[in-house]
């Protein structure tokens, strides 16, 4: 009584904290900031690589800007990998990833 329910973004932060605190060698993050406000998302991705030090992570995201921290990006199309590389390399290639990224920039 008199309490408040957590927002979806706050629940997402709790789930992320649990995942990052677990002593696992591999972490799967599927749209980890989808319900967060812009500031929280920026904070998460600004420190995520350090928090995952020494572990592997699979980051699934449609927000392509968040993939700048990735060591390797795979772009899927038609159920197959159509491009792979580092963020800067994929941008320089001006292929599918570049076009999707540019499209997202226009929408924001």
Coordinates of C-alpha atoms in Angstrom, one line a residue, residues 18-29 48-49 51-59 71:
X18 CA 21.0 -9.3 -12.9
X19 CA 22.4 -10.5 -16.3
X20 CA 25.6 -8.4 -15.9
X21 CA 26.1 -9.5 -12.3
X22 CA 25.8 -13.2 -13.0
X23 CA 29.0 -15.1 -13.3
X24 CA 28.5 -16.3 -16.8
X25 CA 31.0 -16.3 -19.6
X26 CA 28.4 -15.4 -22.2
X27 CA 25.6 -12.9 -22.0
X28 CA 22.8 -12.6 -24.5
X29 CA 21.2 -9.1 -24.7
X48 CA 28.6 -1.9 -21.4
X49 CA 32.0 -3.0 -22.9
X51 CA 31.0 -4.3 -17.6
X52 CA 31.4 -7.3 -20.0
X53 CA 35.2 -7.4 -19.7
X54 CA 36.5 -10.9 -20.3
X55 CA 33.1 -12.3 -21.3
X56 CA 31.4 -12.8 -24.7
X57 CA 28.2 -11.1 -25.5
X58 CA 25.6 -11.4 -28.2
X59 CA 23.9 -8.0 -28.6
X71 CA 33.8 -6.0 -32.0

